[in-house]
């Protein structure tokens, strides 16, 4: 989510995306799409208050003494994430068991794939604001999405290079790297393997430059990673725009019912 412009951030509180995406098809569910057509009556709209309550129940909302919201490790959200991670673990393990050659890699999105923005979303009532978001990222540490830090660290130990590809702006590089390290994510072998959006000086391998869509930016960056000699065995994201456009052998969709990014 973070680092995208407000106009690009269309929300759907009624979209619960589930499942593992393989070659563009979703196992266990359909593609979630933000439907912006005008409802004919209010009965076609999910009540916002009810939907927020459902989101909080799904994440197992807990509130600490400072009023910060946390997802619970025994929530349905955590269980669903763990199920997807178990599939990814088996897949990554089988890939290296059968073929140890070459430079293998995984790609991780950051927000709501690696780090949970759940507390930020509740603080802002799901309304994204670039300045407020930048302040949050500069001053707070987001928790890991349950188990993703363990999965990424394990993959790194098995010989996978871990690449991060995020829509956060280049100006948030230090805070993002520090947050990931603070909650147990492995460092990349090379700091340049952390990709953030650089609209001021776009990299030459992205011909769309400063006007790239999320899909163009992310898939183009994965193509660049491949050009460095890496085989992207798995790509993890919470948005379909993280996963579309190819340049990964398999994609894993982390659930995120809080917002939709085209
Ligand atoms: Mg994300």
XYZ file of N, CA and C and ligand atoms in Angstrom:
787
model
N 0.814 -1.181 0.000
C 0.000 0.000 0.000
C 0.843 1.223 0.000
N 1.797 1.321 0.908
C 2.378 2.580 1.244
C 3.250 3.056 0.103
N 3.300 4.359 -0.053
C 4.114 4.902 -1.121
C 3.336 5.055 -2.420
N 2.119 4.603 -2.452
C 1.329 4.807 -3.655
C 0.604 6.146 -3.507
N 0.266 6.738 -4.625
C -0.473 7.984 -4.534
C -1.906 7.698 -4.148
N -2.509 8.705 -3.548
C -3.865 8.518 -3.045
C -4.833 8.161 -4.157
N -4.648 8.791 -5.307
C -5.599 8.545 -6.386
C -5.524 7.108 -6.890
N -4.382 6.487 -6.692
C -4.252 5.111 -7.146
C -4.769 4.106 -6.132
N -5.168 4.644 -5.011
C -5.500 3.731 -3.942
C -6.999 3.591 -3.801
N -7.582 2.784 -4.619
C -9.006 2.563 -4.479
C -9.219 1.452 -3.466
N -10.160 1.683 -2.615
C -10.371 0.762 -1.498
C -11.550 -0.151 -1.763
N -11.421 -1.324 -1.324
C -12.621 -2.122 -1.196
C -12.555 -2.835 0.126
N -13.527 -2.546 0.946
C -13.564 -3.200 2.248
C -14.303 -4.518 2.163
N -14.816 -4.804 0.982
C -15.595 -6.040 0.874
C -14.845 -7.110 0.100
N -13.570 -6.844 -0.181
C -12.808 -7.804 -0.963
C -11.909 -8.612 -0.046
N -12.166 -9.864 0.048
C -11.289 -10.741 0.813
C -10.654 -11.713 -0.169
N -9.392 -11.466 -0.437
C -8.698 -12.280 -1.429
C -8.038 -13.459 -0.733
N -8.282 -14.613 -1.257
C -7.805 -15.841 -0.623
C -7.063 -16.669 -1.653
N -6.052 -17.357 -1.194
C -5.555 -18.439 -2.022
C -4.159 -18.254 -2.555
N -3.710 -19.255 -3.232
C -2.392 -19.278 -3.826
C -2.578 -19.155 -5.324
N -1.840 -18.268 -5.939
C -1.984 -18.058 -7.367
C -0.908 -18.861 -8.077
N -1.324 -19.659 -9.011
C -0.379 -20.426 -9.810
C -0.646 -20.123 -11.268
N 0.319 -19.500 -11.910
C 0.180 -19.199 -13.324
C -1.066 -18.389 -13.646
N -1.447 -17.523 -12.750
C -2.572 -16.632 -13.010
C -3.906 -17.185 -12.556
N -3.952 -18.452 -12.186
C -5.204 -19.004 -11.690
C -5.117 -19.097 -10.173
N -6.220 -18.900 -9.526
C -6.223 -18.904 -8.070
C -6.747 -20.226 -7.564
N -5.957 -20.855 -6.691
C -6.436 -22.062 -6.030
C -7.292 -21.649 -4.850
N -8.514 -22.034 -4.829
C -9.352 -21.817 -3.660
C -10.119 -20.512 -3.678
N -10.131 -19.801 -4.774
C -10.909 -18.575 -4.779
C -10.777 -17.856 -6.101
N -11.616 -16.869 -6.355
C -11.553 -16.101 -7.588
C -10.713 -14.867 -7.397
N -10.373 -14.225 -8.491
C -9.649 -12.970 -8.399
C -10.532 -11.916 -7.758
N -9.953 -11.168 -6.848
C -10.695 -10.085 -6.210
C -10.517 -8.825 -7.041
N -11.599 -8.185 -7.372
C -11.544 -6.995 -8.204
C -12.367 -5.906 -7.533
N -11.831 -4.679 -7.534
C -12.591 -3.566 -6.977
C -13.674 -3.182 -7.973
N -14.933 -3.271 -7.556
C -16.054 -2.953 -8.430
C -16.500 -1.528 -8.116
N -16.325 -0.611 -9.086
C -16.641 0.790 -8.824
C -17.954 1.213 -9.477
N -18.728 0.234 -10.012
C -20.009 0.607 -10.609
C -20.975 1.061 -9.508
N -21.875 1.966 -9.880
C -22.771 2.542 -8.875
C -23.811 1.527 -8.424
N -23.895 1.260 -7.127
C -24.934 0.364 -6.633
C -26.313 0.970 -6.909
N -27.276 0.110 -7.198
C -28.637 0.597 -7.481
C -29.355 0.960 -6.191
N -29.064 0.212 -5.144
C -29.660 0.527 -3.841
C -28.596 0.332 -2.770
N -28.903 0.845 -1.580
C -27.946 0.707 -0.473
C -27.761 -0.745 -0.056
N -28.735 -1.606 -0.413
C -28.621 -3.007 -0.017
C -27.478 -3.716 -0.755
N -26.995 -3.079 -1.827
C -25.870 -3.663 -2.564
C -24.514 -3.228 -1.972
N -24.554 -2.461 -0.917
C -23.325 -1.984 -0.284
C -23.208 -2.629 1.095
N -22.027 -3.150 1.387
C -21.800 -3.663 2.727
C -21.642 -2.485 3.676
N -22.327 -2.530 4.775
C -22.246 -1.433 5.740
C -20.811 -1.299 6.251
N -20.267 -0.098 6.183
C -18.856 0.143 6.509
C -18.524 -0.248 7.947
N -19.394 0.110 8.863
C -19.139 -0.212 10.272
C -19.098 -1.724 10.481
N -20.036 -2.416 9.829
C -20.056 -3.877 9.940
C -18.782 -4.480 9.345
N -18.348 -3.902 8.224
C -17.184 -4.458 7.536
C -15.910 -4.266 8.369
N -15.773 -3.101 8.986
C -14.610 -2.868 9.859
C -14.642 -3.845 11.033
N -15.822 -4.091 11.566
C -15.933 -5.063 12.667
C -15.484 -6.446 12.225
N -15.855 -6.806 10.998
C -15.452 -8.119 10.469
C -13.936 -8.191 10.294
N -13.366 -7.110 9.786
C -11.907 -7.083 9.603
C -11.213 -7.259 10.955
N -11.696 -6.550 11.969
C -11.074 -6.646 13.290
C -11.218 -8.059 13.862
N -12.354 -8.671 13.633
C -12.557 -10.034 14.123
C -11.641 -11.014 13.384
N -11.495 -10.811 12.076
C -10.639 -11.684 11.260
C -9.180 -11.600 11.718
N -8.718 -10.385 12.043
C -7.338 -10.190 12.490
C -7.164 -10.478 13.990
N -8.249 -10.737 14.695
C -8.156 -10.980 16.138
C -7.672 -9.746 16.869
N -8.327 -8.636 16.613
C -7.882 -7.326 17.124
C -7.633 -7.326 18.631
N -6.443 -6.860 19.006
C -6.167 -6.591 20.420
C -5.603 -5.176 20.517
N -5.861 -4.520 21.631
C -5.424 -3.133 21.818
C -4.539 -3.072 23.050
N -3.356 -2.464 22.896
C -2.459 -2.381 24.052
C -2.718 -1.093 24.841
N -1.904 -0.870 25.888
C -2.115 0.274 26.791
C -1.952 1.609 26.069
N -1.207 1.614 24.958
C -1.014 2.853 24.199
C -2.080 3.061 23.128
N -3.047 2.149 23.089
C -4.095 2.264 22.083
C -3.688 1.735 20.724
N -2.562 1.012 20.661
C -2.108 0.443 19.380
C -2.822 -0.894 19.150
N -3.167 -1.114 17.887
C -3.887 -2.346 17.545
C -2.922 -3.404 17.013
N -3.149 -4.618 17.428
C -2.312 -5.735 16.994
C -3.198 -6.880 16.518
N -2.727 -7.540 15.490
C -3.379 -8.780 15.081
C -2.940 -9.888 16.028
N -3.790 -10.873 16.222
C -3.475 -11.967 17.152
C -2.928 -13.176 16.412
N -1.922 -13.823 17.010
C -1.345 -15.015 16.372
C -2.318 -16.188 16.290
N -3.412 -16.143 17.060
C -4.399 -17.229 16.976
C -5.641 -16.809 16.171
N -5.509 -15.737 15.396
C -6.643 -15.260 14.591
C -6.823 -16.102 13.328
N -7.971 -15.939 12.704
C -8.205 -16.619 11.427
C -7.256 -16.084 10.351
N -6.938 -14.801 10.441
C -5.948 -14.219 9.522
C -4.611 -14.960 9.652
N -4.133 -15.099 10.879
C -2.847 -15.768 11.100
C -2.884 -17.204 10.588
N -3.998 -17.881 10.819
C -4.126 -19.268 10.371
C -4.072 -19.354 8.846
N -4.741 -18.420 8.193
C -4.756 -18.439 6.723
C -3.364 -18.134 6.162
N -2.680 -17.169 6.778
C -1.320 -16.835 6.336
C -0.406 -18.049 6.511
N -0.528 -18.723 7.653
C 0.344 -19.876 7.918
C 0.100 -20.997 6.915
N -1.142 -21.176 6.535
C -1.455 -22.215 5.554
C -0.757 -21.931 4.225
N -0.766 -20.670 3.814
C -0.096 -20.290 2.563
C 1.414 -20.444 2.709
N 1.940 -20.060 3.867
C 3.387 -20.204 4.107
C 3.809 -21.671 4.081
N 2.957 -22.539 4.621
C 3.291 -23.968 4.599
C 3.394 -24.473 3.169
N 2.485 -24.027 2.313
C 2.558 -24.415 0.898
C 3.840 -23.884 0.266
N 4.187 -22.646 0.599
C 5.399 -22.040 0.034
C 6.645 -22.772 0.525
N 6.655 -23.110 1.801
C 7.803 -23.821 2.387
C 8.031 -25.146 1.654
N 6.957 -25.895 1.472
C 7.062 -27.194 0.776
C 7.563 -26.994 -0.652
N 7.032 -25.995 -1.301
C 7.398 -25.733 -2.696
C 8.880 -25.347 -2.800
N 9.308 -24.431 -1.961
C 10.703 -23.976 -2.012
C 11.653 -25.122 -1.661
N 11.240 -25.947 -0.717
C 12.061 -27.094 -0.315
C 12.200 -28.086 -1.467
N 11.105 -28.368 -2.140
C 11.156 -29.344 -3.238
C 11.987 -28.801 -4.403
N 11.933 -27.497 -4.622
C 12.711 -26.914 -5.732
C 14.211 -27.113 -5.511
N 14.674 -26.894 -4.292
C 16.121 -27.032 -4.068
C 16.525 -28.493 -3.899
N 15.576 -29.331 -3.496
C 15.906 -30.753 -3.376
C 16.199 -31.328 -4.762
N 15.470 -30.846 -5.754
C 15.623 -31.394 -7.097
C 16.642 -30.658 -7.943
N 16.983 -29.449 -7.546
C 17.908 -28.674 -8.387
C 18.618 -27.621 -7.545
N 19.875 -27.866 -7.264
C 20.653 -26.922 -6.455
C 21.465 -25.970 -7.329
N 21.319 -26.106 -8.648
C 22.140 -25.288 -9.542
C 21.586 -23.876 -9.659
N 22.447 -22.980 -10.089
C 21.995 -21.622 -10.399
C 21.756 -20.763 -9.170
N 21.414 -19.537 -9.441
C 21.137 -18.572 -8.362
C 19.625 -18.460 -8.206
N 19.121 -18.977 -7.108
C 17.676 -18.975 -6.883
C 17.291 -17.832 -5.944
N 16.096 -17.314 -6.157
C 15.669 -16.156 -5.379
C 14.185 -16.226 -5.068
N 13.816 -15.524 -4.009
C 12.402 -15.225 -3.769
C 12.253 -13.706 -3.733
N 11.062 -13.254 -4.095
C 10.759 -11.819 -4.075
C 9.622 -11.585 -3.081
N 9.826 -10.600 -2.224
C 8.804 -10.243 -1.238
C 8.383 -8.791 -1.420
N 7.090 -8.568 -1.474
C 6.550 -7.221 -1.289
C 6.732 -6.874 0.204
N 6.643 -5.606 0.556
C 6.839 -5.240 1.965
C 5.501 -5.115 2.710
N 4.676 -4.116 2.370
C 3.497 -3.841 3.190
C 2.420 -4.912 3.065
N 2.099 -5.499 4.182
C 1.083 -6.546 4.322
C 1.441 -7.841 3.599
N 2.717 -7.933 3.211
C 3.284 -9.216 2.802
C 4.387 -9.572 3.799
N 5.264 -8.607 4.085
C 6.342 -8.802 5.061
C 6.017 -8.102 6.382
N 5.582 -6.855 6.294
C 5.256 -6.060 7.489
C 3.758 -5.773 7.523
N 3.181 -5.860 8.717
C 1.738 -5.647 8.846
C 1.423 -4.172 9.076
N 0.555 -3.614 8.236
C 0.117 -2.222 8.413
C -1.190 -2.141 9.193
N -1.579 -3.248 9.795
C -2.901 -3.316 10.442
C -3.146 -2.146 11.400
N -2.180 -1.849 12.269
C -2.375 -0.756 13.236
C -2.497 0.593 12.533
N -1.665 0.785 11.502
C -1.751 2.035 10.723
C -3.133 2.188 10.100
N -3.631 1.106 9.532
C -4.944 1.164 8.878
C -6.041 1.551 9.871
N -5.981 0.992 11.064
C -7.015 1.324 12.051
C -6.835 2.748 12.571
N -5.580 3.165 12.732
C -5.329 4.546 13.190
C -5.884 5.565 12.215
N -5.831 5.232 10.932
C -6.248 6.182 9.899
C -7.640 5.857 9.361
N -8.313 4.913 9.997
C -9.626 4.448 9.549
C -9.595 4.100 8.062
N -8.522 3.461 7.662
C -8.360 2.923 6.299
C -8.253 4.017 5.229
N -7.969 5.253 5.647
C -7.809 6.334 4.674
C -6.323 6.680 4.578
N -5.745 6.374 3.431
C -4.305 6.565 3.232
C -3.971 8.033 3.004
N -2.915 8.478 3.676
C -2.429 9.840 3.505
C -0.911 9.770 3.411
N -0.316 10.230 2.285
C 1.129 10.035 2.093
C 1.981 10.635 3.210
N 1.645 11.861 3.659
C 2.468 12.512 4.682
C 2.347 11.774 6.023
N 1.118 11.454 6.385
C 0.901 10.736 7.640
C 1.533 9.357 7.601
N 1.453 8.736 6.451
C 2.050 7.417 6.297
C 3.569 7.481 6.418
N 4.170 8.499 5.795
C 5.628 8.661 5.872
C 6.071 8.870 7.318
N 5.281 9.652 8.065
C 5.617 9.900 9.472
C 5.522 8.600 10.272
N 4.482 7.835 9.970
C 4.304 6.550 10.676
C 5.505 5.640 10.426
N 5.902 5.545 9.164
C 7.013 4.659 8.796
C 8.324 5.136 9.429
N 8.480 6.458 9.542
C 9.717 7.007 10.108
C 9.797 6.817 11.615
N 8.647 6.664 12.274
C 8.664 6.687 13.740
C 8.226 5.384 14.404
N 7.620 4.480 13.651
C 7.114 3.266 14.287
C 7.685 2.012 13.611
N 7.703 0.951 14.359
C 8.138 -0.338 13.823
C 6.909 -1.202 13.611
N 6.719 -1.624 12.374
C 5.582 -2.504 12.090
C 5.973 -3.952 12.398
N 5.041 -4.726 12.930
C 5.357 -6.137 13.177
C 5.419 -6.927 11.872
N 6.088 -8.060 11.930
C 6.125 -8.946 10.762
C 4.743 -9.524 10.521
N 4.389 -9.717 9.282
C 3.230 -10.560 8.961
C 3.577 -11.949 9.512
N 2.655 -12.509 10.288
C 2.945 -13.741 11.023
C 3.686 -14.783 10.174
N 4.878 -15.141 10.602
C 5.605 -16.246 9.976
C 6.395 -15.895 8.738
N 6.165 -14.727 8.164
C 6.890 -14.404 6.929
C 8.376 -14.171 7.193
N 8.690 -13.639 8.389
C 10.098 -13.454 8.748
C 10.796 -14.812 8.881
N 10.110 -15.763 9.480
C 10.675 -17.112 9.640
C 10.856 -17.782 8.283
N 9.835 -17.658 7.431
C 9.908 -18.269 6.098
C 11.058 -17.663 5.286
N 11.181 -16.340 5.318
C 12.233 -15.669 4.533
C 13.613 -16.027 5.068
N 13.755 -16.086 6.399
C 15.055 -16.437 6.994
C 15.427 -17.871 6.653
N 14.463 -18.761 6.711
C 14.702 -20.162 6.351
C 15.126 -20.263 4.880
N 14.412 -19.547 4.013
C 14.743 -19.595 2.577
C 16.160 -19.099 2.340
N 16.532 -18.060 3.046
C 17.890 -17.512 2.909
C 18.931 -18.553 3.333
N 18.644 -19.246 4.445
C 19.569 -20.296 4.915
C 19.692 -21.418 3.906
N 18.624 -21.656 3.163
C 18.635 -22.724 2.156
C 19.333 -22.295 0.869
N 19.739 -21.042 0.802
C 20.486 -20.586 -0.361
C 19.715 -19.659 -1.294
N 18.474 -19.369 -0.960
C 17.708 -18.418 -1.775
C 18.155 -16.993 -1.443
N 18.365 -16.182 -2.463
C 18.564 -14.758 -2.206
C 17.176 -14.136 -2.031
N 17.061 -13.275 -1.034
C 15.788 -12.626 -0.749
C 15.819 -11.210 -1.314
N 14.901 -10.942 -2.237
C 14.754 -9.603 -2.805
C 13.472 -8.985 -2.257
N 13.543 -7.698 -1.953
C 12.347 -6.958 -1.565
C 12.011 -5.988 -2.691
N 10.761 -6.003 -3.125
C 10.295 -5.068 -4.159
C 9.051 -4.379 -3.598
N 9.188 -3.099 -3.276
C 8.098 -2.381 -2.609
C 7.736 -1.103 -3.359
N 6.480 -0.719 -3.227
C 6.024 0.544 -3.785
C 6.341 1.733 -2.890
N 6.935 1.465 -1.728
C 7.384 2.587 -0.886
C 8.418 3.403 -1.664
N 8.467 4.722 -1.402
C 9.429 5.550 -2.137
C 10.866 5.350 -1.642
N 11.785 5.673 -2.513
C 13.217 5.547 -2.221
C 13.595 6.266 -0.922
N 12.904 7.356 -0.604
C 13.202 8.126 0.616
C 12.960 7.311 1.890
N 12.231 6.196 1.782
C 11.945 5.376 2.965
C 12.843 4.141 3.037
N 13.944 4.162 2.280
C 14.847 3.005 2.241
C 15.395 2.669 3.642
N 15.947 3.653 4.331
C 16.590 3.377 5.627
C 15.575 2.861 6.643
N 14.422 3.518 6.723
C 13.404 3.110 7.700
C 12.867 1.720 7.376
N 12.698 1.441 6.088
C 12.165 0.141 5.676
C 13.161 -0.979 5.984
N 14.424 -0.747 5.640
C 15.465 -1.743 5.902
C 15.586 -2.003 7.400
N 15.547 -0.918 8.192
C 15.679 -1.060 9.648
C 14.486 -1.814 10.237
N 13.283 -1.520 9.753
C 12.089 -2.196 10.257
C 12.129 -3.695 9.944
N 12.505 -4.020 8.721
C 12.572 -5.437 8.341
C 13.590 -6.184 9.211
N 14.745 -5.571 9.423
C 15.785 -6.214 10.242
C 15.320 -6.344 11.694
N 14.631 -5.315 12.188
C 14.209 -5.299 13.596
C 13.217 -6.407 13.919
N 12.463 -6.862 12.926
C 11.465 -7.901 13.197
C 11.847 -9.238 12.552
N 13.147 -9.405 12.282
C 13.647 -10.739 11.959
C 13.721 -11.131 10.501
N 13.624 -10.158 9.608
C 13.787 -10.507 8.188
C 15.266 -10.509 7.823
N 15.659 -11.392 6.909
C 17.071 -11.446 6.519
C 17.450 -10.250 5.648
N 18.687 -9.828 5.827
C 19.212 -8.776 4.953
C 19.433 -9.365 3.568
N 19.374 -8.523 2.565
C 19.727 -8.985 1.229
C 21.247 -9.080 1.145
N 21.749 -9.944 0.270
C 23.195 -10.092 0.122
C 23.818 -8.773 -0.302
N 23.068 -8.015 -1.068
C 23.550 -6.749 -1.597
C 22.448 -5.725 -1.295
N 22.787 -4.576 -0.676
C 21.746 -3.587 -0.365
C 20.952 -3.153 -1.599
N 21.558 -3.272 -2.776
C 20.838 -2.878 -3.992
C 19.752 -3.893 -4.354
N 19.659 -4.979 -3.595
C 18.590 -5.955 -3.827
C 17.303 -5.586 -3.085
N 17.312 -4.418 -2.463
C 16.093 -3.839 -1.890
C 15.615 -2.772 -2.872
N 14.482 -3.048 -3.521
C 13.979 -2.149 -4.560
C 12.825 -1.314 -4.021
N 13.001 0.010 -4.072
C 11.936 0.949 -3.727
C 11.648 1.790 -4.954
N 10.507 2.463 -4.938
C 10.119 3.221 -6.131
C 10.892 4.536 -6.187
N 11.583 4.721 -7.293
C 12.382 5.935 -7.470
C 11.806 6.730 -8.630
N 10.878 7.631 -8.321
C 10.241 8.399 -9.389
C 11.108 9.587 -9.806
N 12.009 10.033 -8.918
C 12.883 11.164 -9.257
C 13.922 10.744 -10.298
N 14.520 9.591 -10.076
C 15.526 9.071 -11.014
C 15.211 7.608 -11.300
N 14.237 7.359 -12.177
C 13.850 5.960 -12.428
C 15.005 5.173 -13.044
N 15.113 3.906 -12.706
C 16.200 3.103 -13.265
C 16.004 2.880 -14.765
N 17.109 2.742 -15.493
C 17.008 2.609 -16.956
C 16.264 1.353 -17.421
N 16.193 0.317 -16.551
C 15.502 -0.904 -16.979
C 13.979 -0.773 -16.913
N 13.469 0.366 -16.439
C 12.020 0.602 -16.440
C 11.695 1.684 -17.465
N 11.367 1.300 -18.691
C 11.110 2.296 -19.726
C 9.908 3.187 -19.418
N 8.994 2.726 -18.553
C 7.851 3.567 -18.180
C 8.254 4.668 -17.203
N 9.469 4.612 -16.698
C 10.012 5.686 -15.869
C 9.162 6.017 -14.666
N 8.870 7.321 -14.525
C 8.143 7.791 -13.351
C 6.644 7.506 -13.447
N 6.199 7.038 -14.622
C 4.754 6.831 -14.795
C 4.348 5.355 -14.734
N 5.258 4.507 -14.284
C 4.940 3.067 -14.234
C 3.719 2.794 -13.348
N 2.856 1.907 -13.829
C 1.815 1.374 -12.944
C 2.493 0.424 -11.958
N 1.732 -0.005 -10.956
C 2.294 -0.951 -9.992
C 2.758 -2.218 -10.714
N 1.908 -2.712 -11.614
C 2.257 -3.956 -12.320
C 3.512 -3.761 -13.166
N 3.595 -2.631 -13.887
C 4.790 -2.369 -14.708
C 6.041 -2.250 -13.843
N 5.932 -1.521 -12.745
C 7.077 -1.324 -11.849
C 7.533 -2.661 -11.267
N 6.586 -3.419 -10.767
C 6.966 -4.652 -10.067
C 7.426 -5.740 -11.033
N 6.696 -5.931 -12.122
C 7.116 -6.986 -13.062
C 8.404 -6.580 -13.773
N 8.554 -5.285 -14.059
C 9.786 -4.813 -14.695
C 10.992 -4.974 -13.784
N 10.769 -4.793 -12.499
C 11.860 -4.981 -11.538
C 12.223 -6.461 -11.430
N 11.213 -7.328 -11.482
C 11.511 -8.766 -11.457
C 12.269 -9.178 -12.718
N 11.912 -8.597 -13.851
C 12.654 -8.886 -15.089
C 14.112 -8.459 -14.936
N 14.324 -7.344 -14.277
C 15.685 -6.870 -14.019
C 16.439 -7.849 -13.117
N 15.762 -8.359 -12.088
C 16.392 -9.336 -11.186
C 16.804 -10.579 -11.979
N 15.931 -11.008 -12.874
C 16.271 -12.158 -13.729
C 17.483 -11.840 -14.601
N 17.550 -10.601 -15.061
C 18.681 -10.219 -15.927
C 20.004 -10.236 -15.159
N 19.918 -10.204 -13.818
C 21.128 -10.314 -12.992
C 21.537 -11.774 -12.806
N 20.775 -12.684 -13.404
C 21.131 -14.096 -13.370
C 20.357 -14.903 -12.341
N 19.351 -14.322 -11.732
C 18.570 -15.034 -10.716
C 17.337 -15.701 -11.324
N 17.020 -16.838 -10.754
C 15.787 -17.552 -11.082
C 14.809 -17.248 -9.951
N 13.739 -16.520 -10.258
C 12.763 -16.174 -9.214
C 11.808 -17.352 -9.045
N 12.036 -18.103 -7.995
C 11.265 -19.321 -7.759
C 9.880 -18.977 -7.208
N 9.809 -17.959 -6.377
C 8.517 -17.586 -5.800
C 8.450 -16.085 -5.568
N 7.257 -15.552 -5.803
C 6.985 -14.135 -5.611
C 5.800 -14.013 -4.656
N 5.987 -13.258 -3.575
C 4.957 -13.117 -2.535
C 4.397 -11.700 -2.535
N 3.053 -11.591 -2.514
C 2.430 -10.272 -2.453
C 1.035 -10.347 -1.869
N 0.556 -9.219 -1.358
C -0.810 -9.179 -0.821
C -1.788 -8.582 -1.824
N -1.262 -8.060 -2.950
C -2.107 -7.482 -4.004
C -1.856 -8.265 -5.300
N -2.906 -8.378 -6.114
C -2.694 -9.056 -7.387
C -1.739 -8.260 -8.280
N -1.675 -6.923 -8.034
C -0.725 -6.109 -8.809
C 0.727 -6.409 -8.416
N 0.933 -7.042 -7.263
C 2.285 -7.504 -6.904
C 2.662 -8.741 -7.718
N 1.650 -9.474 -8.158
C 1.878 -10.832 -8.668
C 1.678 -10.960 -10.173
N 1.019 -9.966 -10.772
C 0.748 -10.030 -12.210
C 1.999 -9.677 -13.004
N 1.986 -10.053 -14.281
C 3.047 -9.621 -15.186
C 4.205 -10.588 -15.342
N 4.081 -11.766 -14.732
C 5.089 -12.798 -14.963
C 6.381 -12.562 -14.188
N 7.440 -13.212 -14.705
C 8.779 -13.121 -14.104
C 8.832 -13.694 -12.692
N 8.135 -14.806 -12.502
C 8.251 -15.615 -11.285
C 7.671 -16.977 -11.629
N 8.284 -18.042 -11.100
C 7.782 -19.376 -11.415
C 6.452 -19.638 -10.721
N 6.326 -19.089 -9.535
C 5.067 -19.297 -8.806
C 4.794 -18.082 -7.934
N 3.529 -17.772 -7.745
C 3.162 -16.624 -6.925
C 2.328 -17.081 -5.727
N 2.510 -16.378 -4.616
C 1.769 -16.681 -3.392
C 1.058 -15.415 -2.925
N -0.259 -15.514 -2.799
C -1.089 -14.364 -2.439
C -1.356 -14.386 -0.931
N -0.858 -13.359 -0.267
C -1.104 -13.197 1.169
C -2.433 -12.448 1.330
N -3.293 -12.904 2.232
C -4.604 -12.243 2.351
C -4.495 -10.799 2.843
N -5.323 -9.942 2.289
C -5.410 -8.552 2.756
C -6.779 -7.985 2.393
N -7.709 -8.017 3.325
C -9.048 -7.479 3.056
C -9.153 -5.982 3.343
N -8.044 -5.310 3.653
C -8.117 -3.916 4.131
C -8.135 -2.882 3.019
N -7.550 -3.189 1.880
C -7.532 -2.240 0.764
C -7.166 -2.978 -0.515
N -7.389 -2.274 -1.624
C -7.118 -2.843 -2.952
C -6.279 -1.860 -3.749
N -5.216 -2.335 -4.340
C -4.346 -1.486 -5.161
C -4.309 -2.031 -6.587
N -4.765 -1.247 -7.569
C -4.750 -1.754 -8.939
C -3.322 -1.865 -9.471
Mg 1.695 -4.884 -0.151
